[in-house]
Coordinates of C-alpha atoms in Angstrom, one line a residue:
Chain C
M1 CA 80.0 168.2 83.5
P2 CA 80.2 168.0 79.6
P3 CA 77.7 166.1 77.6
V4 CA 78.3 163.3 75.2
L5 CA 77.1 163.5 71.6
T6 CA 76.4 160.2 69.7
V7 CA 75.2 159.3 66.2
G8 CA 74.1 155.8 65.4
S9 CA 71.1 153.6 65.0
V10 CA 67.9 153.6 66.9
A11 CA 66.1 150.4 65.9
F12 CA 63.6 147.7 66.3
D13 CA 65.4 144.4 67.2
S14 CA 64.2 140.8 67.1
I15 CA 66.5 138.5 69.0
E16 CA 66.6 134.7 69.4
T17 CA 69.0 133.2 72.0
P18 CA 69.0 129.7 73.6
Y19 CA 67.1 131.3 76.5
G20 CA 64.2 132.7 74.6
E21 CA 63.3 135.3 72.1
V22 CA 61.9 138.8 71.8
S23 CA 60.4 140.6 68.8
R24 CA 60.4 144.2 67.7
V25 CA 61.9 145.6 70.9
V26 CA 63.7 149.0 70.9
G27 CA 67.4 148.6 70.3
G28 CA 70.2 150.1 68.1
A29 CA 73.7 151.2 68.9
A30 CA 72.8 154.8 69.8
T31 CA 70.1 153.6 72.1
Y32 CA 72.3 151.2 74.1
F33 CA 75.0 153.8 74.2
S34 CA 72.8 156.6 75.4
V35 CA 71.0 154.6 78.1
A36 CA 74.4 153.4 79.5
A37 CA 76.1 156.8 79.2
S38 CA 73.1 158.7 80.8
F39 CA 74.0 157.1 84.2
F40 CA 77.1 159.2 84.1
T41 CA 76.4 162.4 82.1
D42 CA 74.0 164.2 79.7
V43 CA 73.7 162.5 76.3
Q44 CA 72.7 164.0 73.0
I45 CA 71.4 161.7 70.3
V46 CA 71.6 162.2 66.5
A47 CA 69.6 159.5 64.8
V48 CA 66.5 158.8 62.7
V49 CA 63.3 156.8 63.3
G50 CA 60.2 156.1 61.2
E51 CA 56.6 156.8 61.8
D52 CA 56.2 153.4 63.5
F53 CA 58.4 154.7 66.4
G54 CA 55.8 156.0 68.7
K55 CA 55.4 157.4 72.2
E56 CA 55.6 153.9 73.8
Q57 CA 59.0 153.3 72.2
L58 CA 60.3 156.7 73.2
E59 CA 59.8 155.7 76.9
V60 CA 63.2 154.0 77.0
F61 CA 64.7 157.5 76.9
T62 CA 62.2 159.1 79.3
G63 CA 63.4 160.3 82.7
R64 CA 67.0 159.9 81.7
R65 CA 69.6 162.5 80.9
I66 CA 69.0 162.1 77.2
D67 CA 68.3 165.0 74.8
L68 CA 66.3 163.9 71.8
S69 CA 66.5 167.2 69.8
G70 CA 68.6 165.4 67.2
L71 CA 66.3 162.5 66.8
Q72 CA 64.5 163.0 63.4
K73 CA 61.2 161.3 62.7
V74 CA 60.6 160.8 59.0
P75 CA 58.1 159.0 56.8
G76 CA 58.9 155.3 56.5
G77 CA 59.8 152.4 58.8
T78 CA 62.4 152.4 61.6
F79 CA 65.6 150.4 61.0
R80 CA 65.0 146.7 61.8
W81 CA 67.4 143.9 62.7
K82 CA 66.9 140.3 63.5
G83 CA 69.6 138.1 64.9
K84 CA 69.9 134.5 66.2
Y85 CA 72.6 133.4 68.6
S86 CA 74.4 130.0 68.7
S87 CA 74.0 127.7 71.7
N88 CA 77.0 129.1 73.6
L89 CA 76.2 132.7 72.6
N90 CA 79.6 133.2 70.9
E91 CA 78.3 133.4 67.4
R92 CA 75.3 135.0 65.8
D93 CA 73.6 135.0 62.5
T94 CA 71.9 138.1 61.1
I95 CA 68.5 136.9 59.9
Y96 CA 67.8 140.3 58.3
T97 CA 68.8 143.9 58.3
K98 CA 66.2 146.4 57.0
L99 CA 67.8 149.9 56.8
N100 CA 64.4 151.6 56.0
V101 CA 64.7 155.3 57.0
F102 CA 68.4 154.9 57.5
E103 CA 68.8 154.5 53.8
D104 CA 68.4 158.2 53.1
F105 CA 69.6 159.4 56.5
S106 CA 71.4 162.7 56.4
P107 CA 72.5 163.5 59.9
S108 CA 71.9 167.0 61.0
V109 CA 73.5 168.0 64.3
P110 CA 71.3 170.6 66.2
E111 CA 73.0 173.9 66.9
V112 CA 73.0 173.3 70.7
F113 CA 74.9 170.0 70.2
R114 CA 77.8 171.4 68.2
E115 CA 80.0 172.4 71.1
S116 CA 79.9 168.9 72.6
P117 CA 83.5 168.0 73.5
F118 CA 82.8 164.2 73.7
V119 CA 81.6 162.4 70.6
F120 CA 80.8 158.8 70.0
L121 CA 80.4 157.7 66.4
A122 CA 78.5 154.4 66.7
N123 CA 78.7 151.8 64.0
I124 CA 77.2 153.2 60.8
H125 CA 78.5 154.1 57.3
P126 CA 81.8 155.9 57.8
S127 CA 80.7 158.7 55.5
L128 CA 77.8 159.4 57.9
Q129 CA 80.2 159.4 60.8
F130 CA 82.3 161.9 58.9
E131 CA 79.3 164.1 58.1
V132 CA 78.5 164.3 61.8
L133 CA 82.1 165.1 62.8
K134 CA 82.2 168.0 60.3
Q135 CA 79.3 169.6 62.1
V136 CA 80.9 169.5 65.5
T137 CA 83.2 172.3 66.6
N138 CA 86.6 171.0 67.6
P139 CA 85.7 168.1 69.9
S140 CA 88.4 167.1 72.3
F141 CA 87.5 163.4 72.4
V142 CA 86.1 161.5 69.5
A143 CA 85.6 157.7 69.7
L144 CA 84.4 155.5 66.8
D145 CA 83.1 152.0 66.5
T146 CA 82.9 150.1 63.2
M147 CA 82.5 146.6 61.8
N148 CA 83.8 144.2 59.2
Y149 CA 81.2 145.3 56.7
W150 CA 82.7 148.8 56.5
I151 CA 86.3 147.6 56.8
E152 CA 85.8 145.4 53.7
G153 CA 83.3 147.5 51.8
T154 CA 84.3 151.1 52.4
P155 CA 87.9 151.1 53.6
D156 CA 88.7 154.5 52.1
A157 CA 85.8 156.3 53.8
L158 CA 86.7 154.5 57.0
K159 CA 90.3 155.6 56.9
K160 CA 89.3 159.1 56.1
V161 CA 87.2 159.4 59.3
L162 CA 89.8 157.5 61.4
K163 CA 92.3 160.3 60.9
H164 CA 90.1 162.5 63.1
V165 CA 89.4 159.9 65.8
H166 CA 91.1 159.7 69.2
V167 CA 89.9 156.3 70.3
L168 CA 88.9 153.3 68.2
I169 CA 86.6 150.9 70.0
I170 CA 86.6 147.6 68.0
N171 CA 86.4 143.9 68.6
D172 CA 89.3 141.6 68.2
S173 CA 88.5 140.1 64.8
E174 CA 87.7 143.6 63.4
A175 CA 91.1 144.8 64.7
Q176 CA 92.8 141.9 63.0
E177 CA 91.0 142.6 59.7
L178 CA 91.5 146.3 59.8
S179 CA 95.3 146.0 60.5
G180 CA 96.0 142.8 58.6
C181 CA 97.8 141.5 61.7
S182 CA 96.7 138.4 63.6
N183 CA 98.8 139.4 66.6
L184 CA 96.7 141.9 68.7
V185 CA 99.8 143.9 69.9
R186 CA 100.9 144.5 66.4
A187 CA 97.3 145.0 65.2
A188 CA 96.8 147.8 67.8
R189 CA 100.1 149.5 67.0
T190 CA 99.2 149.4 63.2
I191 CA 95.8 150.9 63.8
Q192 CA 97.4 153.7 65.9
K193 CA 99.2 154.8 62.7
L194 CA 95.8 155.3 61.0
G195 CA 94.9 158.1 63.5
P196 CA 93.4 156.8 66.8
K197 CA 95.9 157.5 69.6
R198 CA 94.2 154.8 71.6
V199 CA 92.7 151.4 70.6
V200 CA 90.2 149.7 72.8
I201 CA 89.7 146.0 71.8
K202 CA 86.5 144.3 72.9
R203 CA 86.9 140.5 73.5
G204 CA 83.4 139.6 74.5
E205 CA 83.3 137.1 77.4
Y206 CA 87.1 137.6 77.8
G207 CA 87.0 141.3 78.6
V208 CA 88.7 144.4 77.2
L209 CA 92.3 145.3 76.2
M210 CA 93.4 149.0 75.8
T211 CA 96.6 150.4 74.4
R212 CA 98.6 152.7 76.7
D213 CA 101.6 155.0 76.0
E214 CA 103.6 152.0 77.3
G215 CA 102.1 148.6 77.2
F216 CA 98.4 147.8 77.7
F217 CA 95.6 147.8 80.2
A218 CA 93.4 144.8 80.3
V219 CA 90.3 143.8 82.4
P220 CA 88.6 140.4 82.2
A221 CA 84.8 140.3 81.8
M222 CA 82.9 139.6 85.0
P223 CA 82.1 135.9 85.2
L224 CA 78.3 135.7 85.2
E225 CA 76.0 132.8 86.0
R226 CA 73.3 134.1 83.7
V227 CA 74.2 135.5 80.3
C228 CA 71.0 135.8 78.4
D229 CA 71.5 138.1 75.4
P230 CA 74.7 139.7 74.3
T231 CA 73.0 142.2 71.9
G232 CA 74.2 145.8 72.6
A233 CA 76.9 144.8 75.0
G234 CA 79.6 146.6 72.9
D235 CA 77.6 149.8 72.7
T236 CA 76.7 149.6 76.4
F237 CA 80.5 149.2 77.1
A238 CA 81.1 152.4 75.0
G239 CA 78.4 154.2 76.9
G240 CA 79.8 153.4 80.3
F241 CA 83.4 154.1 79.1
I242 CA 82.7 157.5 77.5
G243 CA 80.0 158.6 79.9
Y244 CA 82.5 158.0 82.8
L245 CA 85.2 160.0 81.0
A246 CA 82.9 162.9 80.3
A247 CA 81.7 162.9 83.9
A248 CA 85.4 163.0 85.1
N249 CA 86.2 165.5 82.3
K250 CA 89.8 164.5 82.4
I251 CA 91.7 161.8 80.3
S252 CA 94.5 160.8 82.7
D253 CA 95.8 157.2 82.8
E254 CA 94.0 156.8 86.2
V255 CA 90.7 158.0 84.9
I256 CA 90.8 156.1 81.6
T257 CA 91.5 152.7 83.3
Q258 CA 88.5 153.4 85.6
A259 CA 86.4 154.3 82.6
I260 CA 87.3 150.9 81.0
V261 CA 86.0 149.2 84.1
A262 CA 82.9 151.4 84.2
G263 CA 82.2 150.3 80.6
S264 CA 82.8 146.7 81.5
T265 CA 80.5 147.1 84.5
M266 CA 77.7 148.4 82.3
A267 CA 78.2 145.7 79.6
S268 CA 78.1 143.0 82.3
F269 CA 74.6 144.1 83.2
A270 CA 73.4 144.5 79.6
V271 CA 73.8 140.8 78.8
E272 CA 71.8 139.6 81.9
D273 CA 68.5 140.1 80.2
F274 CA 67.0 140.6 76.8
G275 CA 67.5 143.8 74.9
L276 CA 67.6 146.9 77.1
D277 CA 65.6 145.3 79.9
R278 CA 68.4 145.0 82.5
L279 CA 69.7 148.5 81.8
L280 CA 66.2 150.0 82.1
R281 CA 65.9 148.7 85.6
L282 CA 69.5 149.3 86.7
T283 CA 70.4 151.6 89.6
K284 CA 73.4 153.6 90.4
E285 CA 73.9 151.6 93.6
E286 CA 74.1 148.4 91.5
I287 CA 76.7 150.0 89.2
H288 CA 78.8 151.0 92.2
E289 CA 78.6 147.6 93.7
R290 CA 79.6 145.8 90.5
F291 CA 82.5 148.2 89.9
T292 CA 83.8 147.1 93.3
E293 CA 83.3 143.5 92.4
F294 CA 85.7 144.1 89.4
K295 CA 88.3 145.3 91.9
H296 CA 87.8 142.0 93.9
L297 CA 87.9 140.1 90.6
T298 CA 91.3 141.5 89.5
F299 CA 93.2 142.8 92.5
F300 CA 96.4 141.2 93.7
D301 CA 99.3 142.5 95.8
P302 CA 102.5 143.3 94.1
L303 CA 105.5 141.2 95.0
Chain V
M1 CA 110.7 125.9 102.1
P2 CA 108.7 122.7 101.2
P3 CA 109.4 120.9 97.9
V4 CA 106.9 120.1 95.2
L5 CA 106.4 116.6 93.9
T6 CA 105.2 116.0 90.4
V7 CA 104.3 113.0 88.3
G8 CA 103.9 113.3 84.5
S9 CA 105.5 112.9 81.1
V10 CA 109.1 113.5 80.2
A11 CA 109.1 113.4 76.4
F12 CA 110.6 114.0 73.0
D13 CA 108.5 116.6 71.2
S14 CA 108.3 117.6 67.6
I15 CA 106.6 120.9 67.0
E16 CA 105.4 122.8 63.9
T17 CA 104.1 126.3 64.2
P18 CA 103.8 129.1 61.6
Y19 CA 107.1 130.4 62.9
G20 CA 109.2 127.3 62.3
E21 CA 109.6 123.8 63.6
V22 CA 111.8 121.8 66.0
S23 CA 112.3 118.0 66.1
R24 CA 112.9 115.6 69.0
V25 CA 113.4 118.3 71.6
V26 CA 113.0 117.6 75.3
G27 CA 109.4 118.3 76.5
G28 CA 106.6 116.7 78.5
A29 CA 104.3 118.0 81.2
A30 CA 106.5 117.1 84.1
T31 CA 109.5 118.7 82.4
Y32 CA 107.8 122.1 81.8
F33 CA 106.3 122.0 85.3
S34 CA 109.6 121.2 86.9
V35 CA 111.7 123.8 85.1
A36 CA 109.1 126.5 85.9
A37 CA 108.6 125.5 89.6
S38 CA 112.3 125.2 90.2
F39 CA 112.6 129.0 90.0
F40 CA 110.6 129.1 93.2
T41 CA 111.3 125.9 95.2
D42 CA 112.8 122.3 95.1
V43 CA 111.1 120.0 92.7
Q44 CA 110.9 116.2 92.8
I45 CA 110.1 114.4 89.6
V46 CA 108.4 111.0 89.2
A47 CA 108.5 109.9 85.6
V48 CA 110.0 107.4 83.1
V49 CA 112.3 107.8 80.1
G50 CA 113.8 105.3 77.6
E51 CA 117.4 104.4 76.8
D52 CA 117.4 107.0 74.1
F53 CA 117.2 109.7 76.8
G54 CA 120.8 110.5 77.4
K55 CA 123.2 112.8 79.2
E56 CA 122.6 115.6 76.7
Q57 CA 118.8 115.5 77.3
L58 CA 119.2 115.5 81.0
E59 CA 121.0 118.8 80.8
V60 CA 117.6 120.7 80.8
F61 CA 117.4 119.7 84.5
T62 CA 121.0 120.3 85.4
G63 CA 121.9 123.2 87.8
R64 CA 118.3 123.6 88.8
R65 CA 116.5 122.7 92.0
I66 CA 115.2 119.4 90.5
D67 CA 115.7 116.0 92.1
L68 CA 115.7 113.2 89.6
S69 CA 115.7 110.3 92.1
G70 CA 112.2 109.4 90.8
L71 CA 113.1 109.4 87.1
Q72 CA 113.2 105.8 86.0
K73 CA 115.2 104.8 83.0
V74 CA 114.0 101.6 81.4
P75 CA 114.5 99.7 78.1
G76 CA 112.6 101.1 75.2
G77 CA 111.9 104.5 73.7
T78 CA 111.0 107.7 75.5
F79 CA 107.4 109.0 75.1
R80 CA 107.1 111.0 71.8
W81 CA 104.6 113.5 70.6
K82 CA 104.3 115.6 67.5
G83 CA 102.0 118.5 67.1
K84 CA 101.2 121.1 64.4
Y85 CA 99.6 124.5 65.2
S86 CA 97.1 126.5 63.1
S87 CA 98.1 129.8 61.6
N88 CA 96.7 131.8 64.6
L89 CA 98.2 129.2 67.1
N90 CA 94.7 128.7 68.6
E91 CA 94.3 125.1 67.4
R92 CA 96.7 122.2 67.1
D93 CA 96.6 118.8 65.6
T94 CA 98.4 115.9 67.2
I95 CA 100.3 114.3 64.4
Y96 CA 101.3 111.3 66.6
T97 CA 101.6 110.2 70.2
K98 CA 103.9 107.3 70.9
L99 CA 103.5 106.2 74.6
N100 CA 106.5 103.9 74.4
V101 CA 107.9 103.4 77.9
F102 CA 104.8 105.1 79.4
E103 CA 102.7 102.1 78.3
D104 CA 104.0 100.0 81.2
F105 CA 104.8 102.8 83.6
S106 CA 104.2 101.9 87.2
P107 CA 105.1 105.0 89.2
S108 CA 107.2 104.5 92.2
V109 CA 107.6 107.4 94.6
P110 CA 111.1 107.3 96.3
E111 CA 111.0 107.2 100.1
V112 CA 112.5 110.7 100.4
F113 CA 109.7 112.2 98.3
R114 CA 106.8 110.7 100.2
E115 CA 106.5 113.5 102.8
S116 CA 106.2 116.2 100.2
P117 CA 103.3 118.4 101.1
F118 CA 102.8 119.9 97.6
V119 CA 101.9 117.5 94.8
F120 CA 101.1 118.2 91.1
L121 CA 99.6 115.3 89.2
A122 CA 100.3 116.3 85.6
N123 CA 98.1 115.1 82.7
I124 CA 98.5 111.3 82.5
H125 CA 96.1 108.4 83.0
P126 CA 94.0 109.2 86.2
S127 CA 94.8 105.7 87.6
L128 CA 98.5 106.5 87.5
Q129 CA 97.7 109.8 89.2
F130 CA 95.9 107.9 91.9
E131 CA 98.8 105.4 92.3
V132 CA 101.2 108.2 93.0
L133 CA 98.8 109.9 95.4
K134 CA 98.5 106.6 97.4
Q135 CA 102.2 106.6 98.0
V136 CA 102.4 110.2 99.4
T137 CA 101.8 110.7 103.1
N138 CA 98.9 113.1 103.7
P139 CA 99.9 115.9 101.3
S140 CA 98.3 119.3 102.2
F141 CA 98.0 120.5 98.7
V142 CA 97.3 118.3 95.7
A143 CA 96.7 119.8 92.2
L144 CA 95.7 117.9 89.1
D145 CA 95.6 118.5 85.4
T146 CA 93.7 116.3 82.9
M147 CA 92.4 116.4 79.4
N148 CA 89.3 115.6 77.2
Y149 CA 90.8 112.2 76.4
W150 CA 90.5 111.1 80.1
I151 CA 87.2 112.9 80.7
E152 CA 85.6 111.0 77.9
G153 CA 87.6 107.7 78.1
T154 CA 88.1 107.0 81.9
P155 CA 85.5 109.2 83.7
D156 CA 85.2 106.9 86.7
A157 CA 89.0 106.7 87.3
L158 CA 89.1 110.5 87.0
K159 CA 86.3 111.0 89.4
K160 CA 88.0 108.7 91.9
V161 CA 91.2 110.7 92.0
L162 CA 89.4 114.0 91.9
K163 CA 87.9 113.3 95.4
H164 CA 91.4 113.6 96.8
V165 CA 92.4 116.8 94.9
H166 CA 92.4 120.3 96.3
V167 CA 92.9 122.2 93.1
L168 CA 91.9 121.2 89.5
I169 CA 93.8 123.1 86.8
I170 CA 92.0 122.7 83.6
N171 CA 91.3 124.6 80.4
D172 CA 87.9 126.1 79.6
S173 CA 86.6 123.4 77.1
E174 CA 87.7 120.7 79.5
A175 CA 85.9 122.3 82.3
Q176 CA 82.7 122.5 80.2
E177 CA 83.0 118.9 79.2
L178 CA 83.7 117.6 82.7
S179 CA 80.8 119.5 84.2
G180 CA 78.4 119.4 81.3
C181 CA 77.8 123.1 81.8
S182 CA 78.7 125.6 79.0
N183 CA 78.6 128.5 81.5
L184 CA 81.9 128.7 83.2
V185 CA 80.5 129.9 86.6
R186 CA 78.2 126.9 86.7
A187 CA 80.9 124.6 85.3
A188 CA 83.3 125.6 88.1
R189 CA 80.7 125.2 90.9
T190 CA 79.7 121.8 89.5
I191 CA 83.4 120.6 89.5
Q192 CA 83.8 121.7 93.1
K193 CA 81.2 119.1 94.0
L194 CA 83.5 116.4 92.6
G195 CA 86.2 117.2 95.2
P196 CA 88.5 120.1 94.3
K197 CA 87.9 123.0 96.6
R198 CA 89.3 125.3 93.9
V199 CA 89.1 125.3 90.2
V200 CA 91.7 127.1 88.0
I201 CA 90.5 127.5 84.5
K202 CA 93.2 128.2 81.8
R203 CA 91.9 130.3 78.9
G204 CA 95.1 130.4 76.7
E205 CA 95.6 133.9 75.2
Y206 CA 92.8 135.2 77.4
G207 CA 94.3 134.4 80.8
V208 CA 93.2 132.5 83.9
L209 CA 90.1 132.4 86.0
M210 CA 90.1 130.9 89.6
T211 CA 87.2 130.2 91.9
R212 CA 87.2 131.9 95.3
D213 CA 85.1 131.3 98.4
E214 CA 83.1 134.3 97.1
G215 CA 83.3 135.0 93.4
F216 CA 86.3 134.6 91.2
F217 CA 89.8 135.9 90.6
A218 CA 90.8 136.6 87.0
V219 CA 94.0 137.7 85.3
P220 CA 94.4 138.4 81.6
A221 CA 97.3 136.9 79.7
M222 CA 100.1 139.4 79.0
P223 CA 99.8 140.7 75.5
L224 CA 102.9 139.6 73.6
E225 CA 104.2 140.8 70.3
R226 CA 105.9 137.5 69.7
V227 CA 104.1 134.2 70.4
C228 CA 106.1 131.5 68.9
D229 CA 105.0 128.1 70.4
P230 CA 102.3 127.5 73.0
T231 CA 103.5 124.0 73.8
G232 CA 103.9 123.5 77.5
A233 CA 102.3 126.8 78.5
G234 CA 99.7 125.1 80.7
D235 CA 102.2 123.0 82.6
T236 CA 104.6 126.0 82.9
F237 CA 101.7 128.0 84.4
A238 CA 101.1 125.1 86.9
G239 CA 104.8 125.2 87.7
G240 CA 104.9 128.9 88.5
F241 CA 101.6 128.7 90.4
I242 CA 102.4 125.7 92.7
G243 CA 106.1 126.6 93.0
Y244 CA 105.1 130.1 94.2
L245 CA 102.6 128.6 96.7
A246 CA 105.2 126.1 98.0
A247 CA 107.8 128.9 98.4
A248 CA 105.3 131.0 100.4
N249 CA 104.1 127.8 102.2
K250 CA 100.8 129.4 103.0
I251 CA 97.5 129.3 101.0
S252 CA 95.8 132.6 101.9
D253 CA 93.7 134.6 99.4
E254 CA 96.6 137.1 99.1
V255 CA 99.2 134.4 98.3
I256 CA 97.0 132.3 95.9
T257 CA 96.2 135.4 93.8
Q258 CA 99.9 136.2 93.6
A259 CA 100.6 132.6 92.7
I260 CA 98.1 132.8 89.8
V261 CA 100.1 135.8 88.5
A262 CA 103.4 134.0 89.0
G263 CA 102.0 131.1 86.9
S264 CA 100.8 133.5 84.2
T265 CA 104.2 135.2 84.3
M266 CA 106.0 131.9 83.7
A267 CA 103.6 130.9 80.9
S268 CA 104.0 134.2 79.2
F269 CA 107.7 133.5 78.8
A270 CA 107.3 129.8 77.8
V271 CA 105.4 130.8 74.6
E272 CA 108.0 133.2 73.4
D273 CA 110.3 130.6 71.9
F274 CA 110.2 126.9 70.9
G275 CA 109.9 124.2 73.4
L276 CA 111.8 124.9 76.7
D277 CA 114.2 127.4 75.1
R278 CA 112.9 130.5 76.7
L279 CA 112.5 129.0 80.1
L280 CA 116.1 127.6 80.0
R281 CA 117.6 131.1 79.5
L282 CA 115.1 132.8 81.9
T283 CA 116.4 134.8 84.9
K284 CA 114.8 135.6 88.3
E285 CA 115.2 139.3 87.4
E286 CA 113.1 138.8 84.3
I287 CA 110.4 137.0 86.3
H288 CA 110.2 139.8 88.8
E289 CA 110.0 142.4 86.1
R290 CA 107.2 140.7 84.2
F291 CA 105.3 140.1 87.4
T292 CA 105.4 143.9 87.9
E293 CA 104.2 144.3 84.3
F294 CA 101.1 142.3 85.2
K295 CA 100.4 144.8 87.9
H296 CA 100.7 147.6 85.4
L297 CA 98.5 145.6 83.0
T298 CA 95.6 145.1 85.4
F299 CA 95.7 147.8 88.1
F300 CA 93.0 150.5 88.4
D301 CA 92.0 152.7 91.3
P302 CA 88.7 151.8 93.1
L303 CA 85.9 154.4 92.7

């Protein structure tokens, strides 16, 4: 089964939610993505950490199907982020972002990663996403995440890389901003003209919406009694989604709808505890069980 | 097939949305509910209008399965409401509410309506909802809608009527306020202790969530390219939901999930034009077709 290559942040996160706080825990988009995707297929990370990222921190990757050959360690500090969530978890303030070693990051894709057919360009500067893409040989499936910061700040660089992307994974307000359309149907159709054949719109506690050749596919989020920390939920979704597709190694309508549910399943676990904690103790049996719960959540008989 | 009895407002609405405005059109919770439910079964309205509600206005009910024996006409003006929606349609300001003839409304359920097994108590003063319920002989299915105004203003009267209700149909912020729980799973479980065995939570453009004996059932809203006016969508949902159940005359898990989709189907039409306009020109074929689209929107194969 083909591997998935990802480029993105590996970071130290500090997180405050109404349910507690954690300080300097391992996080970052590429980390959440890789841990989630590694339940389904082999993952190859391209990223950079500083000298403060030691053996203890590397343990989140240990014993999983994650190849760290593309994880550079350079002088300086690891990327750091601190965020604080509102009482209902629907909003968050960034307390600080310290790029540190990411400031001079020049991604280099190891030789053995370059044939990877599945690529996820996590949320970083669109020029870095493009640099990585240039080093990969004719990938059959490229997905990209981005954020308002790049949509507003570097629209040309973003549009350049989008031309080579098959699937854009984005949240609803970002889709509206990128397209200039407040209506999500029109937003998605407008984005498709920028390059991505498919648009996957993440709606947080409301679930996910995906364009199809005709109409849409939508799945609600799993209602959870305990939502502790939404950090990384979007990247965890992407990991489950693309990991599932790589494992199936086929992009039919049937497989891609299952993959959306696999991504939603993984994200529903991620939010149940702080940082990576829930994913790190997750089992394949639990994943299978919750996937089945999604069927129970959404199934109805046709008329 | 058993009829559905409803009590609620029949009104003149004035509506402003980013897409235009209409003035003094027929609206009201009982009106939207009845028109929607009448596609599925016979409907009995208990409501009051003023002398300004003439033959022309009554035409919205004409030629439909709607019995107006319980529609009192009294001296004075019909209930009037004016609302203005925000640019994304997610918020609305009430410009005015004129109760008029509703101020002294004392609902009287006609003899022939009293055996109705299905009852929908639309959003009015909980004491009026209770008055109606007292006049109905042992109904097997009672659903109730309410709003923040009553949750805050008349909590005791609301809790009194809730003890006799099988299904509470409510939006998410109302569920949170009524239960004191921001988490919707806990909010729903808390509300169930007040009486309603089932809680149906309306989430606007995100769809509907319903409690089950075990877990939940959820359906996303149909993504629409043209959303013109959300007025009455919640009551239209209730009409499709309860109308479908009455037509099936059975409350199994299979039927009630189909009924949620039937309600979502009706609501998805209601928002496509101003006021009642889309519902008034709707056909059964269109309903059937969109119900099938909901299957296409949500179906995935189990693992």
